[in-house]
Amino acid sequence: MKHFVYIKDLLGVKTNADKFGWIYGSVAPRVSESEFEKCKIKINLHISKTADVFDKWLRIEEYDRYNYFFAKANEKKIYYDRKFIFNSRIRYSIEIRGNDITVIVNKNYFKYIKYRFMNLHSLGYILSDLTSGLLLENGYATLHCSAVNIGERSLAIFAPPGTGKTLTAIKLCENADAKFISEDIGVTDGEYIHSVPWTST
């Protein structure tokens, strides 16, 4: 398994995937297991080589069905199962326990669902939403902003995509002795802005 940290001491991913892209970045360097374990929120992402991603003991008929989703009330676990092309299936299961998210996804879903398609969303999109929610439960908000530090203060720069947030942050670093924090996504606890350094817009 490979370990990645997207926000130091806060958000890490353990996976057997060679690469994984989502709102928090796509090019994070590998880190040690001990560095990953320091993270408050941990995501365990396993891409199954087979179509079978459900627990062996699972009796799907005992679960409530919501279109392609299966779940039980008050459980923080869902299963997704859908027919796909050429008689194949796309499947995943997601479980949340405290600050840990465990995802098992079959290779068809991970490989082919990269963009919105047939009301399907990429795994990166799904995990971005779940992680943002878990961050909120822990007192952190994900912000679409660039950010710099000037002296004892930080400045978040909010604007629509493609209007110059990153360029403004870079110019502040060049001309106002600012220190770069983030270029597209920041995470705040209301007092500090944490860097999300592996985004690439």
Coordinates of C-alpha atoms in Angstrom, one line a residue:
M1 CA 0.0 0.0 0.0
K2 CA 1.1 3.6 -0.7
H3 CA 0.7 6.4 1.7
F4 CA 0.1 10.1 0.8
V5 CA -0.5 13.2 2.9
Y6 CA -2.6 16.0 1.3
I7 CA -2.7 18.3 4.4
K8 CA 0.0 17.9 6.9
D9 CA -1.2 16.1 10.1
L10 CA -4.8 16.4 8.9
L11 CA -5.6 14.5 5.8
G12 CA -4.0 11.3 4.5
V13 CA -4.7 8.5 2.0
K14 CA -3.6 4.9 2.0
T15 CA -4.2 3.1 -1.3
N16 CA -3.0 0.5 -3.7
A17 CA -3.7 2.9 -6.7
D18 CA -0.7 4.4 -8.5
K19 CA -2.4 7.8 -8.6
F20 CA -5.6 9.4 -7.4
G21 CA -7.0 12.8 -8.2
W22 CA -9.6 14.8 -6.2
I23 CA -10.2 18.3 -5.0
Y24 CA -7.3 18.0 -2.5
G25 CA -4.8 17.3 -5.2
S26 CA -3.5 14.7 -7.6
V27 CA 0.3 14.7 -7.3
A28 CA 1.1 14.3 -3.6
P29 CA 4.4 12.6 -2.9
R30 CA 4.5 9.3 -1.1
V31 CA 5.2 9.4 2.6
S32 CA 5.9 6.8 5.3
E33 CA 3.2 4.9 7.1
S34 CA 4.1 6.7 10.3
E35 CA 3.6 10.1 8.6
F36 CA 0.2 8.9 7.3
E37 CA -0.8 7.7 10.8
K38 CA -0.3 11.3 12.2
C39 CA -3.2 12.5 10.1
K40 CA -6.5 13.2 11.9
I41 CA -8.6 12.1 8.9
K42 CA -7.5 8.9 7.1
I43 CA -8.9 7.5 3.9
N44 CA -8.2 3.8 3.1
L45 CA -8.8 3.3 -0.7
H46 CA -8.5 -0.2 -2.1
I47 CA -9.1 -0.9 -5.8
S48 CA -10.2 -4.5 -6.1
K49 CA -8.9 -6.6 -9.0
T50 CA -12.2 -8.4 -9.2
A51 CA -15.8 -7.2 -9.4
D52 CA -16.4 -8.5 -5.9
V53 CA -16.0 -5.6 -3.4
F54 CA -18.7 -6.5 -0.9
D55 CA -18.1 -8.4 2.3
K56 CA -18.3 -12.2 1.9
W57 CA -21.0 -12.4 4.6
L58 CA -23.1 -9.6 3.1
R59 CA -26.8 -10.5 2.6
I60 CA -27.9 -7.7 0.3
E61 CA -31.6 -8.7 0.7
E62 CA -31.4 -7.5 4.3
Y63 CA -30.5 -4.0 3.2
D64 CA -32.8 -1.2 2.0
R65 CA -32.4 -0.4 -1.6
Y66 CA -32.3 3.1 -3.0
N67 CA -31.9 2.8 -6.8
Y68 CA -28.4 1.4 -7.1
F69 CA -27.5 1.9 -3.4
F70 CA -27.9 -0.5 -0.5
A71 CA -27.8 0.6 3.1
K72 CA -29.3 0.2 6.6
A73 CA -30.7 3.0 8.8
N74 CA -28.1 4.4 11.3
E75 CA -25.2 2.5 9.7
K76 CA -22.4 4.6 8.2
K77 CA -21.8 2.1 5.4
I78 CA -23.2 2.0 1.8
Y79 CA -22.9 -0.4 -1.1
Y80 CA -23.3 0.6 -4.7
D81 CA -24.0 -2.0 -7.4
R82 CA -24.9 -1.4 -11.1
K83 CA -24.8 -3.2 -14.4
F84 CA -22.2 -1.7 -16.8
I85 CA -21.1 -2.3 -20.4
F86 CA -20.5 -5.8 -21.8
N87 CA -22.3 -7.6 -18.9
S88 CA -19.8 -6.2 -16.4
R89 CA -20.7 -4.4 -13.1
I90 CA -19.5 -1.3 -11.3
R91 CA -19.4 -1.5 -7.5
Y92 CA -18.1 0.1 -4.4
S93 CA -18.6 0.2 -0.7
I94 CA -17.9 3.1 1.6
E95 CA -17.7 3.0 5.4
I96 CA -17.1 5.8 7.8
R97 CA -15.9 5.0 11.3
G98 CA -15.0 8.1 13.3
N99 CA -12.4 10.0 11.3
D100 CA -11.6 7.0 9.0
I101 CA -13.2 6.4 5.6
T102 CA -12.7 3.0 4.0
V103 CA -13.5 2.6 0.4
I104 CA -13.4 -0.6 -1.7
V105 CA -14.0 -0.1 -5.4
N106 CA -13.9 -2.5 -8.3
K107 CA -11.4 -1.8 -11.1
N108 CA -14.2 -1.0 -13.6
Y109 CA -15.6 1.9 -11.6
F110 CA -12.1 3.3 -10.8
K111 CA -10.9 3.0 -14.3
Y112 CA -13.9 4.1 -16.4
I113 CA -15.8 6.6 -14.2
K114 CA -13.5 9.6 -14.4
Y115 CA -16.2 12.2 -15.2
R116 CA -19.9 12.6 -14.7
F117 CA -21.5 9.9 -16.8
M118 CA -25.0 8.3 -16.7
N119 CA -25.5 10.0 -13.3
L120 CA -22.3 8.5 -12.0
H121 CA -19.6 10.5 -10.4
S122 CA -15.9 9.8 -10.2
L123 CA -14.5 8.3 -6.9
G124 CA -12.5 11.5 -6.5
Y125 CA -15.7 13.6 -6.6
I126 CA -17.5 11.3 -4.1
L127 CA -14.5 11.3 -1.7
S128 CA -14.1 15.1 -2.0
D129 CA -17.7 15.5 -0.7
L130 CA -17.3 13.0 2.0
T131 CA -14.0 14.4 3.2
S132 CA -15.3 18.0 3.1
G133 CA -18.2 16.8 5.4
L134 CA -15.9 15.0 7.7
L135 CA -13.6 18.0 7.9
L136 CA -16.7 20.1 8.8
E137 CA -17.5 17.7 11.6
N138 CA -14.0 18.3 12.9
G139 CA -14.2 22.1 12.8
Y140 CA -12.5 22.6 9.4
A141 CA -14.0 24.2 6.3
T142 CA -12.7 23.6 2.8
L143 CA -12.4 26.9 0.9
H144 CA -12.0 27.5 -2.8
C145 CA -9.3 30.2 -2.5
S146 CA -5.7 31.1 -2.8
A147 CA -4.0 32.2 0.4
V148 CA -0.8 33.9 1.5
N149 CA 0.7 34.9 4.8
I150 CA 1.9 38.5 5.4
G151 CA 3.6 39.0 8.7
E152 CA 1.3 37.7 11.5
R153 CA -1.8 37.6 9.3
S154 CA -3.1 35.3 6.5
L155 CA -5.1 36.5 3.5
A156 CA -7.6 34.3 1.7
I157 CA -8.3 35.4 -1.9
F158 CA -11.7 34.3 -3.1
A159 CA -12.8 34.5 -6.8
P160 CA -14.4 32.4 -9.5
P161 CA -12.3 29.9 -11.4
G162 CA -9.9 31.4 -14.0
T163 CA -10.0 34.9 -12.7
G164 CA -6.6 35.2 -11.1
K165 CA -6.5 33.9 -7.5
T166 CA -3.2 32.1 -8.1
L167 CA -1.6 34.9 -10.0
T168 CA -2.7 37.4 -7.3
A169 CA -1.1 35.2 -4.6
I170 CA 2.1 34.9 -6.6
K171 CA 2.3 38.6 -7.2
L172 CA 1.8 39.2 -3.5
C173 CA 4.7 36.9 -2.8
E174 CA 6.9 38.7 -5.4
N175 CA 6.0 42.3 -4.5
A176 CA 4.8 42.3 -0.8
D177 CA 7.1 39.8 0.8
A178 CA 4.1 37.4 1.3
K179 CA 4.6 33.7 2.0
F180 CA 2.6 31.3 -0.2
I181 CA 0.0 29.1 1.5
S182 CA -2.3 27.7 -1.2
E183 CA -3.2 28.2 -4.8
D184 CA -6.7 26.8 -5.2
I185 CA -7.9 25.1 -2.1
G186 CA -7.4 26.0 1.5
V187 CA -8.7 24.5 4.7
T188 CA -9.5 26.7 7.7
D189 CA -10.4 26.1 11.3
G190 CA -11.6 29.7 11.6
E191 CA -8.3 30.9 12.9
Y192 CA -5.6 29.4 10.6
I193 CA -5.6 28.5 6.9
H194 CA -3.9 25.2 6.3
S195 CA -2.1 24.6 3.0
V196 CA -3.4 22.1 0.5
P197 CA -0.2 22.1 -1.6
W198 CA -0.9 19.3 -4.1
T199 CA -3.7 20.9 -6.2
S200 CA -2.8 21.8 -9.8
T201 CA -5.0 24.3 -11.5

